């Protein structure tokens, strides 16, 4: 088996906040193989964005403490100098941020941002980089790319900015692509076009993808594996089939609970989102000592659920290479 693109080991992130220390990411372990897509799902506030911002060294250094290891092609991102990290962003790791406005430079045209990104890592002329920029904008479905290339971010709609971000992230054919709600503002046809583009990148360059989304239709369509986050922990992971068809954690079951058959597209073409579970997630400044889902769990059992944290253990029939894991005291296959 070829070496993983990314290996994350015991990733933890604490943030200092006015309300105390927030335990936002609490021991994530996962790998992303070449050409593989890992979808990360979970409710708002579960730590999805923070966990990937930590990989890129993009959390506020004054208030964030990041520990663990994150090996990108064997090199630990968490131990890299800021200079090395800058060089790795681009060809090593491309990221589409949840909020494009915070990451696009408002005073530079989108073309200039693309050209600078390309020329920072590839030996090409300005003209060649500009031609590639126009091509990339066309590939992400931006209307009239030859003109759009000279526009400023504020002249574009939210969905257009999102596509520019995607073009920038893809421009250096990264080994790892992190897409955080990358296609949320896009209509279904543009989304399909972007997914095709990413899949092409994966087959041509072996790019590993982390795809954060609320959209289970996208998960079912593109992911090889799914990682379910709750309270900064992975509560369940495994192949798409294992997690979506045979979920073991009560939280995953809750997320999937209101769903009709995933294989059937909705008649009106609209997209399907995760279900809503009654109650709210615990604040990261005050996580429960036992199972993190215990306070909301509809099937919670004895005192152990309340006091003892369940480890992430192999469940069901997952193979050694593709284990199905869940962190619960009550994950019997009773569905
Ligand atoms: N800079 C910060 N300072 C303090 N707390 C933060 C900061 N950024 C995020 N948090 C907190 O960390 C937790 C996880 O946030 P994160 O943005 O990772 O959630 P998420 O899973 O991406 O949610 P969403 O689905 O809404 O994007 C939240 O409780 C959030 O309030
Ligand atoms: Mg987020």
CSV table of N, CA and C in Angstrom, one decimal, residues 142-228:
chain,number,residue,atom,x,y,z
A,142,UNK,N,-16.4,29.7,-13.5
A,142,UNK,CA,-16.7,31.1,-13.4
A,142,UNK,C,-17.1,31.6,-14.8
A,143,UNK,N,-18.2,32.4,-14.8
A,143,UNK,CA,-18.6,32.9,-16.1
A,143,UNK,C,-17.7,33.9,-16.6
A,144,UNK,N,-17.4,34.0,-17.9
A,144,UNK,CA,-16.5,35.0,-18.5
A,144,UNK,C,-15.2,35.1,-17.8
A,145,UNK,N,-14.4,34.0,-17.8
A,145,UNK,CA,-13.2,34.0,-17.0
A,145,UNK,C,-12.1,35.1,-17.5
A,146,UNK,N,-12.1,35.4,-18.8
A,146,UNK,CA,-11.2,36.3,-19.3
A,146,UNK,C,-11.4,37.7,-18.7
A,147,UNK,N,-12.6,38.0,-18.4
A,147,UNK,CA,-12.8,39.3,-17.7
A,147,UNK,C,-12.8,39.2,-16.2
A,148,UNK,N,-13.3,38.1,-15.7
A,148,UNK,CA,-13.3,37.9,-14.2
A,148,UNK,C,-11.9,37.9,-13.6
A,149,UNK,N,-10.9,37.6,-14.4
A,149,UNK,CA,-9.5,37.5,-13.9
A,149,UNK,C,-9.1,38.9,-13.5
A,150,UNK,N,-9.7,40.0,-14.0
A,150,UNK,CA,-9.2,41.3,-13.6
A,150,UNK,C,-10.2,42.0,-12.6
A,151,UNK,N,-11.1,41.2,-12.1
A,151,UNK,CA,-12.0,41.7,-11.0
A,151,UNK,C,-11.4,41.6,-9.6
A,152,UNK,N,-11.9,42.5,-8.7
A,152,UNK,CA,-11.5,42.4,-7.3
A,152,UNK,C,-12.6,41.5,-6.6
A,153,UNK,N,-12.2,40.9,-5.5
A,153,UNK,CA,-13.1,40.0,-4.8
A,153,UNK,C,-14.5,40.6,-4.5
A,154,UNK,N,-14.5,41.9,-4.1
A,154,UNK,CA,-15.8,42.5,-3.7
A,154,UNK,C,-16.7,42.7,-4.9
A,155,UNK,N,-16.2,42.5,-6.1
A,155,UNK,CA,-17.0,42.7,-7.3
A,155,UNK,C,-17.7,41.3,-7.7
A,156,UNK,N,-17.4,40.3,-6.9
A,156,UNK,CA,-17.9,39.0,-7.2
A,156,UNK,C,-18.9,38.5,-6.2
A,157,UNK,N,-19.8,37.7,-6.6
A,157,UNK,CA,-20.8,37.1,-5.6
A,157,UNK,C,-20.1,36.1,-4.7
A,158,UNK,N,-20.8,35.7,-3.6
A,158,UNK,CA,-20.2,34.8,-2.7
A,158,UNK,C,-19.8,33.5,-3.3
A,159,UNK,N,-20.7,33.0,-4.2
A,159,UNK,CA,-20.4,31.7,-4.9
A,159,UNK,C,-19.3,31.8,-5.9
A,160,UNK,N,-19.1,33.0,-6.5
A,160,UNK,CA,-18.0,33.2,-7.4
A,160,UNK,C,-16.7,33.3,-6.6
A,161,UNK,N,-16.7,33.9,-5.4
A,161,UNK,CA,-15.5,34.0,-4.6
A,161,UNK,C,-15.1,32.6,-4.1
A,162,UNK,N,-16.2,31.8,-3.8
A,162,UNK,CA,-15.9,30.5,-3.4
A,162,UNK,C,-15.1,29.7,-4.5
A,163,UNK,N,-15.6,29.9,-5.8
A,163,UNK,CA,-14.9,29.3,-6.9
A,163,UNK,C,-13.5,29.8,-7.1
A,164,UNK,N,-13.3,31.1,-6.9
A,164,UNK,CA,-11.9,31.6,-7.0
A,164,UNK,C,-11.0,30.9,-6.0
A,165,UNK,N,-11.5,30.8,-4.7
A,165,UNK,CA,-10.8,30.1,-3.7
A,165,UNK,C,-10.4,28.7,-4.1
A,166,UNK,N,-11.4,28.0,-4.7
A,166,UNK,CA,-11.1,26.6,-5.2
A,166,UNK,C,-10.0,26.7,-6.3
A,167,UNK,N,-10.1,27.6,-7.2
A,167,UNK,CA,-9.1,27.7,-8.3
A,167,UNK,C,-7.7,28.0,-7.7
A,168,UNK,N,-7.6,28.8,-6.6
A,168,UNK,CA,-6.3,29.1,-6.0
A,168,UNK,C,-5.8,27.8,-5.3
A,169,UNK,N,-6.7,27.1,-4.6
A,169,UNK,CA,-6.3,25.9,-3.9
A,169,UNK,C,-5.8,24.8,-4.9
A,170,UNK,N,-6.4,24.8,-6.1
A,170,UNK,CA,-6.0,23.7,-7.0
A,170,UNK,C,-4.8,24.1,-7.9
A,171,UNK,N,-4.5,25.4,-7.9
A,171,UNK,CA,-3.5,25.9,-8.9
A,171,UNK,C,-2.2,25.3,-8.8
A,172,UNK,N,-1.8,24.8,-7.7
A,172,UNK,CA,-0.5,24.1,-7.6
A,172,UNK,C,-0.6,22.6,-7.4
A,173,UNK,N,-1.7,22.0,-7.9
A,173,UNK,CA,-1.9,20.6,-7.8
A,173,UNK,C,-1.4,20.0,-6.5
A,174,UNK,N,-2.1,20.4,-5.4
A,174,UNK,CA,-1.5,20.0,-4.0
A,174,UNK,C,-1.6,18.5,-3.8
A,175,UNK,N,-0.7,18.1,-2.9
A,175,UNK,CA,-0.7,16.7,-2.5
A,175,UNK,C,-2.0,16.4,-1.6
A,176,UNK,N,-2.3,17.5,-0.8
A,176,UNK,CA,-3.5,17.4,0.1
A,176,UNK,C,-4.4,18.6,-0.2
A,177,UNK,N,-5.7,18.4,-0.4
A,177,UNK,CA,-6.6,19.4,-0.6
A,177,UNK,C,-7.6,19.4,0.6
A,178,UNK,N,-7.8,20.5,1.3
A,178,UNK,CA,-8.7,20.6,2.3
A,178,UNK,C,-9.8,21.6,1.9
A,179,UNK,N,-11.0,21.0,1.8
A,179,UNK,CA,-12.2,21.8,1.4
A,179,UNK,C,-13.2,22.0,2.5
A,180,UNK,N,-13.3,23.2,3.1
A,180,UNK,CA,-14.2,23.4,4.2
A,180,UNK,C,-15.4,24.0,3.7
A,181,UNK,N,-16.5,23.3,3.6
A,181,UNK,CA,-17.8,23.8,3.1
A,181,UNK,C,-17.5,24.5,1.8
A,182,UNK,N,-16.7,23.9,0.9
A,182,UNK,CA,-16.2,24.6,-0.3
A,182,UNK,C,-17.3,24.8,-1.3
A,183,UNK,N,-18.3,24.0,-1.3
A,183,UNK,CA,-19.3,24.1,-2.4
A,183,UNK,C,-20.7,24.5,-1.8
A,184,UNK,N,-20.7,25.0,-0.6
A,184,UNK,CA,-22.0,25.2,0.1
A,184,UNK,C,-22.8,26.3,-0.6
A,185,UNK,N,-22.2,27.4,-1.1
A,185,UNK,CA,-22.9,28.4,-1.7
A,185,UNK,C,-23.2,28.2,-3.2
A,186,UNK,N,-22.8,27.1,-3.7
A,186,UNK,CA,-22.9,26.8,-5.2
A,186,UNK,C,-24.1,26.0,-5.5
A,187,UNK,N,-24.7,26.3,-6.7
A,187,UNK,CA,-25.8,25.4,-7.1
A,187,UNK,C,-25.4,24.0,-7.5
A,188,UNK,N,-26.3,23.2,-7.6
A,188,UNK,CA,-26.0,21.7,-7.8
A,188,UNK,C,-25.1,21.4,-9.0
A,189,UNK,N,-25.4,22.1,-10.1
A,189,UNK,CA,-24.6,21.8,-11.3
A,189,UNK,C,-23.2,22.3,-11.2
A,190,UNK,N,-23.0,23.5,-10.6
A,190,UNK,CA,-21.6,24.0,-10.4
A,190,UNK,C,-20.9,23.1,-9.4
A,191,UNK,N,-21.6,22.7,-8.4
A,191,UNK,CA,-21.0,21.8,-7.4
A,191,UNK,C,-20.5,20.5,-8.1
A,192,UNK,N,-21.3,20.0,-9.0
A,192,UNK,CA,-21.0,18.7,-9.7
A,192,UNK,C,-19.7,18.9,-10.5
A,193,UNK,N,-19.6,20.1,-11.1
A,193,UNK,CA,-18.5,20.5,-12.0
A,193,UNK,C,-17.2,20.5,-11.1
A,194,UNK,N,-17.3,21.1,-9.9
A,194,UNK,CA,-16.2,21.2,-9.0
A,194,UNK,C,-15.7,19.8,-8.5
A,195,UNK,N,-16.7,19.0,-8.2
A,195,UNK,CA,-16.4,17.7,-7.7
A,195,UNK,C,-15.7,16.9,-8.8
A,196,UNK,N,-16.1,17.0,-10.1
A,196,UNK,CA,-15.4,16.4,-11.2
A,196,UNK,C,-14.0,16.8,-11.3
A,197,UNK,N,-13.8,18.2,-11.1
A,197,UNK,CA,-12.5,18.7,-11.2
A,197,UNK,C,-11.5,18.2,-10.1
A,198,UNK,N,-12.1,18.1,-8.9
A,198,UNK,CA,-11.3,17.6,-7.8
A,198,UNK,C,-11.0,16.1,-8.1
A,199,UNK,N,-12.0,15.4,-8.6
A,199,UNK,CA,-11.7,13.9,-8.8
A,199,UNK,C,-10.6,13.7,-9.9
A,200,UNK,N,-10.6,14.7,-10.9
A,200,UNK,CA,-9.6,14.6,-11.9
A,200,UNK,C,-8.2,14.8,-11.3
A,201,UNK,N,-8.1,15.9,-10.5
A,201,UNK,CA,-6.9,16.2,-9.8
A,201,UNK,C,-6.4,14.9,-9.0
A,202,UNK,N,-7.4,14.3,-8.3
A,202,UNK,CA,-7.0,13.1,-7.5
A,202,UNK,C,-6.5,12.0,-8.4
A,203,UNK,N,-7.1,11.8,-9.6
A,203,UNK,CA,-6.6,10.6,-10.4
A,203,UNK,C,-5.3,11.0,-11.1
A,204,UNK,N,-5.1,12.3,-11.4
A,204,UNK,CA,-3.9,12.7,-12.1
A,204,UNK,C,-2.7,12.9,-11.1
A,205,UNK,N,-3.0,13.4,-9.9
A,205,UNK,CA,-1.9,13.7,-9.0
A,205,UNK,C,-1.9,12.9,-7.7
A,206,UNK,N,-2.9,12.1,-7.5
A,206,UNK,CA,-3.0,11.3,-6.3
A,206,UNK,C,-3.3,12.2,-5.1
A,207,UNK,N,-3.9,13.3,-5.3
A,207,UNK,CA,-4.2,14.3,-4.3
A,207,UNK,C,-5.2,13.6,-3.2
A,208,UNK,N,-4.8,13.7,-2.0
A,208,UNK,CA,-5.7,13.3,-0.9
A,208,UNK,C,-6.6,14.5,-0.5
A,209,UNK,N,-7.9,14.2,-0.2
A,209,UNK,CA,-8.8,15.3,0.0
A,209,UNK,C,-9.5,15.1,1.4
A,210,UNK,N,-9.6,16.2,2.1
A,210,UNK,CA,-10.4,16.3,3.3
A,210,UNK,C,-11.6,17.2,3.0
A,211,UNK,N,-12.8,16.6,3.0
A,211,UNK,CA,-13.9,17.4,2.5
A,211,UNK,C,-14.9,17.6,3.7
A,212,UNK,N,-14.9,18.8,4.2
A,212,UNK,CA,-15.8,19.1,5.4
A,212,UNK,C,-17.2,19.6,4.8
A,213,UNK,N,-18.2,19.0,5.2
A,213,UNK,CA,-19.5,19.3,4.6
A,213,UNK,C,-20.7,19.0,5.6
A,214,UNK,N,-21.8,19.7,5.4
A,214,UNK,CA,-23.1,19.3,6.1
A,214,UNK,C,-24.0,18.5,5.1
A,215,UNK,N,-23.5,18.3,3.9
A,215,UNK,CA,-24.4,17.8,2.9
A,215,UNK,C,-24.1,16.3,2.7
A,216,UNK,N,-25.0,15.5,3.1
A,216,UNK,CA,-24.8,14.1,3.1
A,216,UNK,C,-24.9,13.5,1.7
A,217,UNK,N,-25.6,14.2,0.8
A,217,UNK,CA,-25.6,13.8,-0.6
A,217,UNK,C,-24.1,13.9,-1.2
A,218,UNK,N,-23.4,14.9,-0.8
A,218,UNK,CA,-22.0,15.1,-1.2
A,218,UNK,C,-21.2,14.0,-0.6
A,219,UNK,N,-21.4,13.7,0.7
A,219,UNK,CA,-20.6,12.7,1.3
A,219,UNK,C,-20.8,11.3,0.6
A,220,UNK,N,-22.1,11.0,0.4
A,220,UNK,CA,-22.3,9.7,-0.2
A,220,UNK,C,-21.7,9.7,-1.6
A,221,UNK,N,-21.7,10.8,-2.3
A,221,UNK,CA,-21.3,10.9,-3.7
A,221,UNK,C,-19.7,10.8,-3.9
A,222,UNK,N,-19.0,11.5,-3.0
A,222,UNK,CA,-17.6,11.6,-3.2
A,222,UNK,C,-16.6,11.0,-2.2
A,223,UNK,N,-17.1,10.7,-1.0
A,223,UNK,CA,-16.2,10.3,0.0
A,223,UNK,C,-15.8,8.8,-0.1
A,224,UNK,N,-14.6,8.4,0.3
A,224,UNK,CA,-14.3,7.0,0.5
A,224,UNK,C,-14.5,6.7,1.9
A,225,UNK,N,-14.1,7.6,2.8
A,225,UNK,CA,-14.4,7.4,4.2
A,225,UNK,C,-15.0,8.6,4.9
A,226,UNK,N,-15.6,8.4,6.0
A,226,UNK,CA,-16.3,9.5,6.7
A,226,UNK,C,-15.8,9.5,8.2
A,227,UNK,N,-15.6,10.7,8.7
A,227,UNK,CA,-15.2,10.9,10.0
A,227,UNK,C,-16.2,11.8,10.7
A,228,UNK,N,-16.9,11.3,11.7
A,228,UNK,CA,-17.9,12.1,12.4
A,228,UNK,C,-17.4,12.7,13.6
